[in-house]
Tab-separated table of C-alpha atoms in Angstrom:
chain	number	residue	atom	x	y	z
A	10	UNK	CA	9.392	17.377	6.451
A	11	UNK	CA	5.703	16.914	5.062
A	12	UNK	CA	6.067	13.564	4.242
A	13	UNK	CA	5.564	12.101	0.875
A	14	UNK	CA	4.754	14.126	-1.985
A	15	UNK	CA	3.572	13.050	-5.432
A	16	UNK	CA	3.382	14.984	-9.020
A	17	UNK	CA	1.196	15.585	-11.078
A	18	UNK	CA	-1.921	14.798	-8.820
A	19	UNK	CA	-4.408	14.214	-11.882
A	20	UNK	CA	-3.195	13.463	-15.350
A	21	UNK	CA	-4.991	13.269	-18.942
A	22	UNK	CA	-3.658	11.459	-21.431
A	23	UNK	CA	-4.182	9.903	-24.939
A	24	UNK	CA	-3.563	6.722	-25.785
A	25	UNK	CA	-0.590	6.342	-27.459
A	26	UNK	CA	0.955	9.118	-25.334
A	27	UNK	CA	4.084	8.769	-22.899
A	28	UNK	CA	3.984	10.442	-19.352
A	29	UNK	CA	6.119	10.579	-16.306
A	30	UNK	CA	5.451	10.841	-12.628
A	31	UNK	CA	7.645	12.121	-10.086
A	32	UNK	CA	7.540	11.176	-6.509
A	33	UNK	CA	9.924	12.839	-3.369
A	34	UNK	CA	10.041	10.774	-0.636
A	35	UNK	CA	10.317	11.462	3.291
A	36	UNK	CA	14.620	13.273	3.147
A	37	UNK	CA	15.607	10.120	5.367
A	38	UNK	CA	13.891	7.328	3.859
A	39	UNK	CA	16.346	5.175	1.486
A	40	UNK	CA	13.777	2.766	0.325
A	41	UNK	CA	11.011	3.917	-2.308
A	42	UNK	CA	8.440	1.814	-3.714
A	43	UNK	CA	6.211	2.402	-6.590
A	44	UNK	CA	2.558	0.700	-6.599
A	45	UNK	CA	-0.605	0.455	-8.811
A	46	UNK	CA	-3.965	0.823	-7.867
A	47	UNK	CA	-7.072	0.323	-9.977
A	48	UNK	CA	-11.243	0.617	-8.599
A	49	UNK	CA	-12.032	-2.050	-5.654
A	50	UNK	CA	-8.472	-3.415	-5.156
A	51	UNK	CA	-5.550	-3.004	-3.304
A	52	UNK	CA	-1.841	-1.109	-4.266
A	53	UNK	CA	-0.325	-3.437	-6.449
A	54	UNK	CA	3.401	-3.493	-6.156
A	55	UNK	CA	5.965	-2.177	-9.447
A	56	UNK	CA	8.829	-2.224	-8.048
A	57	UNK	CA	11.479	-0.688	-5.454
A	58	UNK	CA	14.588	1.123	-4.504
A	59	UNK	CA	17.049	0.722	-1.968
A	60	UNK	CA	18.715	4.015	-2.618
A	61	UNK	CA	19.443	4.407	-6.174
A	62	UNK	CA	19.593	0.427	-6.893
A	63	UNK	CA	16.026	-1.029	-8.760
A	64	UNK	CA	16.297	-3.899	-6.411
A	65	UNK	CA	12.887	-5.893	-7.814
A	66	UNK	CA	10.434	-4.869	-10.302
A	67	UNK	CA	7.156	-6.710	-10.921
A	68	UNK	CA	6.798	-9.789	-13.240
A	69	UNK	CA	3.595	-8.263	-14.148
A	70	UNK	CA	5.329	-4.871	-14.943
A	71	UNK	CA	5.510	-4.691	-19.099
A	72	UNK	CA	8.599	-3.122	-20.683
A	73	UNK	CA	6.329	-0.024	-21.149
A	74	UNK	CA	6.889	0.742	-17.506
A	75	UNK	CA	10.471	2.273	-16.376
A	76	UNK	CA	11.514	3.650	-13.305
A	77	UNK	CA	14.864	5.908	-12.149
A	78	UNK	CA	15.652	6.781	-8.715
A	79	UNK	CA	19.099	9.121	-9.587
A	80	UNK	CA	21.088	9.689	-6.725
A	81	UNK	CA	18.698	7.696	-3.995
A	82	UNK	CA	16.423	10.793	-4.068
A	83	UNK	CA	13.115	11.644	-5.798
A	84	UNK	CA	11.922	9.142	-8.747
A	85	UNK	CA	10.466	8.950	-11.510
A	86	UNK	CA	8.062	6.654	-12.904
A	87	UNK	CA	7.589	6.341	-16.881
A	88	UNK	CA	4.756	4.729	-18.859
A	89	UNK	CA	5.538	4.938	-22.486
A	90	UNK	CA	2.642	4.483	-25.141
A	91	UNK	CA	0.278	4.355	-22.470
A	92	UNK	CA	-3.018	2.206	-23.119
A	93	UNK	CA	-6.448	2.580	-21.938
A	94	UNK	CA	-5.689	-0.452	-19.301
A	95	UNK	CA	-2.702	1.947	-17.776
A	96	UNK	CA	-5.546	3.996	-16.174
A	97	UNK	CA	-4.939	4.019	-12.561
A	98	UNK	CA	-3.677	5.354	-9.656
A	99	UNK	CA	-0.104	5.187	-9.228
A	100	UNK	CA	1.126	5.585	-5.325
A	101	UNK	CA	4.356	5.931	-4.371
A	102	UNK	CA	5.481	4.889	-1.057
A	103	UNK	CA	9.035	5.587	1.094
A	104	UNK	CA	10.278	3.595	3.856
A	105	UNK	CA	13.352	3.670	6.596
A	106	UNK	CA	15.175	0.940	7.895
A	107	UNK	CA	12.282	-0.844	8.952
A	108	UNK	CA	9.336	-1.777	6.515
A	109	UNK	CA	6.001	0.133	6.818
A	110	UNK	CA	5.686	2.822	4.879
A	111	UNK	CA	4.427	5.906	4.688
A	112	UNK	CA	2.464	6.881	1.136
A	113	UNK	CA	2.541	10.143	-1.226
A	114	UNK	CA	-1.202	11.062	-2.018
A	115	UNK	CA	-1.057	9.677	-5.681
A	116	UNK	CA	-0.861	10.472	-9.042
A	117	UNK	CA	-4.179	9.309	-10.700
A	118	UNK	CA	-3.553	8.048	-14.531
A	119	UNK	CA	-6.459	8.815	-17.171
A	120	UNK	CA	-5.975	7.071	-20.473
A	121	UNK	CA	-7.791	8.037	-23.318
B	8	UNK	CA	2.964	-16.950	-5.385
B	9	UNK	CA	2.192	-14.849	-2.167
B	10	UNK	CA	-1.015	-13.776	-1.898
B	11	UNK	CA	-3.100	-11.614	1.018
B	12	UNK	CA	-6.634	-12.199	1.668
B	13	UNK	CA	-9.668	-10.187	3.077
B	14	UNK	CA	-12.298	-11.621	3.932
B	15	UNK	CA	-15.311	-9.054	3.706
B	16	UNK	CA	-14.582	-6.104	0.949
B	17	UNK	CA	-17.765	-4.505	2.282
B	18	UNK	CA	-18.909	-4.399	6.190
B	19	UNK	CA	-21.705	-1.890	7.497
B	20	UNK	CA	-21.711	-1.245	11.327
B	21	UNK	CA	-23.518	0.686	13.683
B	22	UNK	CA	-21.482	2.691	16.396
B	23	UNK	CA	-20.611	1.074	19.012
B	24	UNK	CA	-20.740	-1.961	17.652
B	25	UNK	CA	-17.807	-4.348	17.956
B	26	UNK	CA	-15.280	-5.075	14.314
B	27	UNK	CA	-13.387	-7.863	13.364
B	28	UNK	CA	-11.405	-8.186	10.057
B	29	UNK	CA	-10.305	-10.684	8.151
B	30	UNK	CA	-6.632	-11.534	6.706
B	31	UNK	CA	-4.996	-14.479	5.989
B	32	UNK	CA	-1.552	-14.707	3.923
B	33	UNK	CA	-0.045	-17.649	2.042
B	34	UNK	CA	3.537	-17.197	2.440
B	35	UNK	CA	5.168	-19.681	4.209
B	36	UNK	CA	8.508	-18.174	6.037
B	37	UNK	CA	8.495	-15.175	8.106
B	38	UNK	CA	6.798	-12.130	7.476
B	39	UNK	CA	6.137	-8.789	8.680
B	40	UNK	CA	2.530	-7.600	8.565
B	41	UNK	CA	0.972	-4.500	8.656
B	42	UNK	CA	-2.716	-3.183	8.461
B	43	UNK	CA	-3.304	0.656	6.787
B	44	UNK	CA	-5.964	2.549	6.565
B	45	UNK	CA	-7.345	5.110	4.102
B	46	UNK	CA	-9.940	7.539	5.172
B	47	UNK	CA	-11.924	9.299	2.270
B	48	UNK	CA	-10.032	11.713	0.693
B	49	UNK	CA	-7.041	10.685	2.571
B	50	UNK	CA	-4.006	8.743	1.561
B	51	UNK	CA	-2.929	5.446	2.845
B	52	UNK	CA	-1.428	5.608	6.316
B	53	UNK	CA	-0.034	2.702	9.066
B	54	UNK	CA	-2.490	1.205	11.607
B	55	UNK	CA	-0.471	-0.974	12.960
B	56	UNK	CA	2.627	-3.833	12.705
B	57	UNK	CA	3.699	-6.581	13.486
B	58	UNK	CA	7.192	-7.470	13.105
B	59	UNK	CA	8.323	-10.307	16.022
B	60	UNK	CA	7.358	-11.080	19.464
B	61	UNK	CA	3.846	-10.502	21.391
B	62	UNK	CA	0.819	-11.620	18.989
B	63	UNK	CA	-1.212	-8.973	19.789
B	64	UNK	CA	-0.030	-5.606	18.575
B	65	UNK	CA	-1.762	-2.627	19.495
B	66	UNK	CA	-2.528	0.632	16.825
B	67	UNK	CA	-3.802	3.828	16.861
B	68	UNK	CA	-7.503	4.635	17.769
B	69	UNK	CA	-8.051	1.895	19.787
B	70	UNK	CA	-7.291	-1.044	17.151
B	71	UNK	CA	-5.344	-4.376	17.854
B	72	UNK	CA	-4.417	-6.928	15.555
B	73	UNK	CA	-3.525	-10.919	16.157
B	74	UNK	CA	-0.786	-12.922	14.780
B	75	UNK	CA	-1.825	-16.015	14.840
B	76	UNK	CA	1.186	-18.147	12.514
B	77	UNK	CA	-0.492	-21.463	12.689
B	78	UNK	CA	-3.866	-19.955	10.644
B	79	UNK	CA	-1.444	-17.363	8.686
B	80	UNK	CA	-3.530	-15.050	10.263
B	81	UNK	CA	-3.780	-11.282	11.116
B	82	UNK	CA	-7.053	-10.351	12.268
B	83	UNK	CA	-7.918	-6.534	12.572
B	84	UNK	CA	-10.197	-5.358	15.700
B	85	UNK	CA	-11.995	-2.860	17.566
B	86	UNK	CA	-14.104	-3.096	20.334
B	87	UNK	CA	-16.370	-0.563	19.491
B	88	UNK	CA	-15.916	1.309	16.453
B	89	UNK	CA	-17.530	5.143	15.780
B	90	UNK	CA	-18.125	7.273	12.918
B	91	UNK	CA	-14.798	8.293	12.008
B	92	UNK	CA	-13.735	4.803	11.972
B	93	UNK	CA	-15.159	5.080	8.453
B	94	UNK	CA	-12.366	4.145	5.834
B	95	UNK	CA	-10.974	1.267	3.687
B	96	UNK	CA	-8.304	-0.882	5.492
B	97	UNK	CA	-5.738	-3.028	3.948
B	98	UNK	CA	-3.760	-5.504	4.765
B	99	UNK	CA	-0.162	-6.354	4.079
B	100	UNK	CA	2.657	-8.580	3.747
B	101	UNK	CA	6.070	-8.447	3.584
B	102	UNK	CA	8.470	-11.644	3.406
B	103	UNK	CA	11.493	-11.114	5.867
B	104	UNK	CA	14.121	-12.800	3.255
B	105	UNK	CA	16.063	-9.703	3.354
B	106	UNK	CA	13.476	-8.136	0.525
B	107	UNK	CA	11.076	-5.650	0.715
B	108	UNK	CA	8.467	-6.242	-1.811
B	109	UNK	CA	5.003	-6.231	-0.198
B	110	UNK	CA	1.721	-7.547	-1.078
B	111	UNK	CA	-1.471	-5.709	-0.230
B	112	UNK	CA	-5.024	-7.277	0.487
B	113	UNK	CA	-7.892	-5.989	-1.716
B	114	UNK	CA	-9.006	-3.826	0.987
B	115	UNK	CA	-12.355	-3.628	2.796
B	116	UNK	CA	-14.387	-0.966	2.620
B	117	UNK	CA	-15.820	-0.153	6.393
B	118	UNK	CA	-19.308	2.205	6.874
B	119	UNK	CA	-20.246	2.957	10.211
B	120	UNK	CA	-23.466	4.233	10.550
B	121	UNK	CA	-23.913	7.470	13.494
Protein backbone atom coordinates (compact mmCIF):
# COMPACT_ATOMS: atom_id res chain seq x y z
CA UNK A 1 0.00 0.00 0.00
CA UNK A 2 1.29 3.67 -0.81
CA UNK A 3 -0.40 5.20 1.80
CA UNK A 4 -2.86 7.95 1.46
CA UNK A 5 -3.85 9.24 -1.75
CA UNK A 6 -5.82 12.38 -2.57
CA UNK A 7 -7.75 13.63 -5.94
CA UNK A 8 -7.65 16.09 -7.75
CA UNK A 9 -4.21 17.54 -6.51
CA UNK A 10 -4.93 21.25 -7.79
CA UNK A 11 -8.39 22.49 -8.54
CA UNK A 12 -9.83 25.80 -10.30
CA UNK A 13 -12.95 26.87 -9.65
CA UNK A 14 -15.51 29.75 -9.98
CA UNK A 15 -17.34 31.04 -7.49
CA UNK A 16 -20.57 29.87 -7.46
CA UNK A 17 -19.34 26.46 -8.68
CA UNK A 18 -19.73 22.99 -6.77
CA UNK A 19 -16.70 20.51 -6.62
CA UNK A 20 -15.88 17.25 -5.01
CA UNK A 21 -12.75 15.70 -3.65
CA UNK A 22 -12.03 12.20 -3.26
CA UNK A 23 -9.65 10.77 -0.81
CA UNK A 24 -8.53 6.66 -0.45
CA UNK A 25 -7.19 5.97 2.62
CA UNK A 26 -4.39 3.41 3.87
CA UNK A 27 -6.82 -0.46 2.89
CA UNK A 28 -6.70 -1.07 6.82
CA UNK A 29 -7.38 2.14 8.30
CA UNK A 30 -11.23 2.45 9.48
CA UNK A 31 -11.01 5.97 10.65
CA UNK A 32 -10.79 8.94 8.01
CA UNK A 33 -10.67 12.46 8.80
CA UNK A 34 -11.12 15.40 6.62
CA UNK A 35 -9.19 18.81 7.54
CA UNK A 36 -8.77 22.43 6.24
CA UNK A 37 -5.82 24.28 5.83
CA UNK A 38 -5.43 27.91 4.82
CA UNK A 39 -1.66 30.16 4.54
CA UNK A 40 0.27 30.28 8.10
CA UNK A 41 -2.05 27.93 10.08
CA UNK A 42 -2.52 24.61 11.03
CA UNK A 43 -5.13 21.59 9.50
CA UNK A 44 -8.28 22.57 10.77
CA UNK A 45 -10.50 19.67 11.54
CA UNK A 46 -14.18 18.97 9.28
CA UNK A 47 -15.06 16.12 10.40
CA UNK A 48 -14.53 12.15 10.66
CA UNK A 49 -15.41 8.59 10.00
CA UNK A 50 -15.30 5.58 11.90
CA UNK A 51 -16.00 3.34 8.98
CA UNK A 52 -18.91 4.52 7.12
CA UNK A 53 -20.55 6.42 10.29
CA UNK A 54 -19.94 10.65 10.15
CA UNK A 55 -19.18 10.39 13.78
CA UNK A 56 -18.48 14.48 14.35
CA UNK A 57 -18.40 17.20 11.93
CA UNK A 58 -17.18 20.72 12.75
CA UNK A 59 -19.40 23.47 14.32
CA UNK A 60 -17.57 25.71 12.07
CA UNK A 61 -18.39 23.45 9.01
CA UNK A 62 -21.43 25.44 6.97
CA UNK A 63 -24.16 23.34 5.36
CA UNK A 64 -22.22 24.00 2.08
CA UNK A 65 -19.78 21.34 3.17
CA UNK A 66 -20.91 17.46 2.90
CA UNK A 67 -19.04 14.49 3.27
CA UNK A 68 -19.81 10.47 2.35
CA UNK A 69 -17.64 7.71 3.28
CA UNK A 70 -19.90 4.65 1.37
CA UNK A 71 -19.01 1.42 2.50
CA UNK A 72 -16.02 2.57 5.12
CA UNK A 73 -13.79 3.03 2.03
CA UNK A 74 -12.65 6.06 -0.03
CA UNK A 75 -14.63 9.53 0.62
CA UNK A 76 -15.70 12.15 -0.70
CA UNK A 77 -15.73 15.62 0.29
CA UNK A 78 -18.34 18.20 -1.33
CA UNK A 79 -18.33 22.01 -1.27
CA UNK A 80 -21.37 23.26 -3.00
CA UNK A 81 -21.50 27.01 -4.27
CA UNK A 82 -18.09 27.40 -3.30
CA UNK A 83 -16.96 31.08 -2.23
CA UNK A 84 -13.79 32.85 -2.55
CA UNK A 85 -13.19 32.13 1.43
CA UNK A 86 -13.42 28.12 0.50
CA UNK A 87 -9.90 28.55 -1.00
CA UNK A 88 -7.71 26.18 0.73
CA UNK A 89 -6.11 23.16 1.09
CA UNK A 90 -8.17 20.34 1.99
CA UNK A 91 -6.08 17.20 3.62
CA UNK A 92 -7.41 14.16 4.26
CA UNK A 93 -6.05 11.99 6.87
CA UNK A 94 -6.64 7.93 7.80
CA UNK A 95 -6.00 6.36 11.00
CA UNK A 96 -6.02 2.59 12.67
CA UNK A 97 -6.99 1.67 15.94
CA UNK A 98 -4.81 3.99 17.54
CA UNK A 99 -4.87 7.85 16.78
CA UNK A 100 -1.99 9.39 14.72
CA UNK A 101 -2.48 9.55 11.43
CA UNK A 102 -1.00 9.32 8.45
CA UNK A 103 -2.00 12.26 5.66
CA UNK A 104 -2.90 12.11 1.74
CA UNK A 105 -0.79 14.94 -0.01
CA UNK A 106 -3.86 17.34 -0.46
CA UNK A 107 -6.18 18.64 -2.67
CA UNK A 108 -5.50 22.46 -2.93
CA UNK A 109 -8.97 24.54 -3.48
CA UNK A 110 -8.77 27.78 -5.82
CA UNK A 111 -11.89 29.88 -5.73
CA UNK A 112 -12.49 32.34 -8.17
CA UNK B 1 -13.15 25.10 23.59
CA UNK B 2 -9.81 23.11 23.11
CA UNK B 3 -7.25 24.91 21.80
CA UNK B 4 -3.26 24.04 20.92
CA UNK B 5 -0.64 26.56 21.18
CA UNK B 6 2.86 27.24 19.60
CA UNK B 7 4.81 29.33 20.83
CA UNK B 8 7.27 30.64 18.02
CA UNK B 9 5.59 30.35 14.28
CA UNK B 10 9.03 31.35 13.00
CA UNK B 11 12.59 30.10 14.52
CA UNK B 12 15.99 30.45 12.49
CA UNK B 13 18.90 28.17 13.69
CA UNK B 14 22.25 27.47 12.80
CA UNK B 15 23.39 23.71 12.61
CA UNK B 16 24.27 22.34 15.36
CA UNK B 17 22.60 24.40 17.37
CA UNK B 18 20.29 23.03 20.05
CA UNK B 19 15.85 23.38 19.41
CA UNK B 20 13.22 23.62 21.71
CA UNK B 21 9.49 24.02 20.78
CA UNK B 22 6.77 25.24 22.26
CA UNK B 23 3.12 23.62 22.91
CA UNK B 24 0.79 23.99 25.41
CA UNK B 25 -2.99 22.62 25.20
CA UNK B 26 -6.07 23.70 27.15
CA UNK B 27 -8.00 20.64 27.49
CA UNK B 28 -8.44 19.51 30.73
CA UNK B 29 -8.92 15.44 30.77
CA UNK B 30 -6.66 13.13 29.09
CA UNK B 31 -5.22 13.47 25.88
CA UNK B 32 -3.06 11.96 23.40
CA UNK B 33 -0.49 14.22 21.75
CA UNK B 34 1.39 14.05 18.84
CA UNK B 35 3.99 16.36 17.02
CA UNK B 36 4.17 16.11 12.80
CA UNK B 37 6.23 17.43 10.63
CA UNK B 38 6.04 18.71 7.05
CA UNK B 39 9.12 19.08 5.01
CA UNK B 40 8.79 21.36 1.83
CA UNK B 41 7.06 19.80 -0.71
CA UNK B 42 6.19 17.01 1.52
CA UNK B 43 2.99 16.08 3.22
CA UNK B 44 2.35 15.95 6.86
CA UNK B 45 3.90 12.94 8.55
CA UNK B 46 4.20 11.64 12.57
CA UNK B 47 7.23 12.73 14.66
CA UNK B 48 6.31 11.41 17.50
CA UNK B 49 3.38 10.41 20.37
CA UNK B 50 2.53 10.33 23.30
CA UNK B 51 -0.25 8.30 24.45
CA UNK B 52 0.36 7.07 28.44
CA UNK B 53 3.25 6.29 30.55
CA UNK B 54 7.06 7.64 30.38
CA UNK B 55 7.02 11.62 29.78
CA UNK B 56 9.60 11.62 27.52
CA UNK B 57 8.84 10.01 24.20
CA UNK B 58 11.39 9.59 21.75
CA UNK B 59 10.83 10.23 17.55
CA UNK B 60 12.51 9.85 14.58
CA UNK B 61 15.77 11.79 13.71
CA UNK B 62 16.86 12.26 16.95
CA UNK B 63 13.73 14.29 18.43
CA UNK B 64 12.10 13.83 21.97
CA UNK B 65 9.19 15.41 23.29
CA UNK B 66 8.01 16.06 27.20
CA UNK B 67 4.73 15.57 28.74
CA UNK B 68 4.64 17.58 31.31
CA UNK B 69 0.47 17.45 32.58
CA UNK B 70 0.83 19.96 35.30
CA UNK B 71 1.96 22.93 32.52
CA UNK B 72 -0.35 21.11 29.73
CA UNK B 73 2.74 20.87 28.10
CA UNK B 74 4.48 19.06 25.16
CA UNK B 75 7.68 20.51 24.37
CA UNK B 76 9.44 19.43 21.03
CA UNK B 77 13.46 18.98 21.08
CA UNK B 78 16.61 18.31 19.47
CA UNK B 79 19.90 18.51 20.62
CA UNK B 80 21.43 19.60 17.67
CA UNK B 81 19.45 20.10 14.71
CA UNK B 82 21.01 20.09 10.79
CA UNK B 83 19.90 21.17 7.52
CA UNK B 84 17.35 18.76 6.73
CA UNK B 85 15.73 19.42 9.93
CA UNK B 86 14.22 22.23 7.85
CA UNK B 87 10.29 21.92 7.91
CA UNK B 88 7.11 23.20 9.65
CA UNK B 89 6.10 21.14 12.78
CA UNK B 90 2.78 20.93 14.35
CA UNK B 91 1.43 20.04 17.19
CA UNK B 92 -1.62 18.08 18.18
CA UNK B 93 -4.27 17.07 20.42
CA UNK B 94 -6.57 14.56 20.76
CA UNK B 95 -9.09 14.18 23.85
CA UNK B 96 -9.16 10.42 24.98
CA UNK B 97 -13.17 10.54 25.67
CA UNK B 98 -13.56 7.77 23.30
CA UNK B 99 -13.49 10.55 20.23
CA UNK B 100 -11.15 11.21 17.77
CA UNK B 101 -11.41 14.73 16.72
CA UNK B 102 -8.00 16.45 16.92
CA UNK B 103 -6.84 19.89 17.15
CA UNK B 104 -3.68 21.07 15.44
CA UNK B 105 -1.26 23.97 16.58
CA UNK B 106 -0.63 26.74 14.00
CA UNK B 107 2.58 25.25 13.18
CA UNK B 108 6.10 26.70 13.31
CA UNK B 109 7.99 27.22 10.59
CA UNK B 110 11.82 25.95 11.38
CA UNK B 111 15.05 27.32 9.00
CA UNK B 112 18.24 25.95 9.73
CA UNK B 113 20.90 27.64 8.26
CA UNK B 114 24.13 25.09 6.72
Amino acid sequence: DTGVSQDPRHKITKRGQNVTFRCDPISEHNRLYWYRQTLGQGPEFLTYFQNEAQLEKSRLLSDRFSAERPKGSFSTLEIQRTEQGDSAMYLCASSPLSYEQYFGPGTRLTVT
Amino acid sequence: AQSVSQHNHHVILSEAASLELGCNYSYGGTVNLFWYVQYPGQHLQLLLKYFSGDPLVKGIKGFEAEFIKSKFSFNLRKPSVQWSDTAEYFCAVTQNTGGFKTIFGAGTRLFVKA
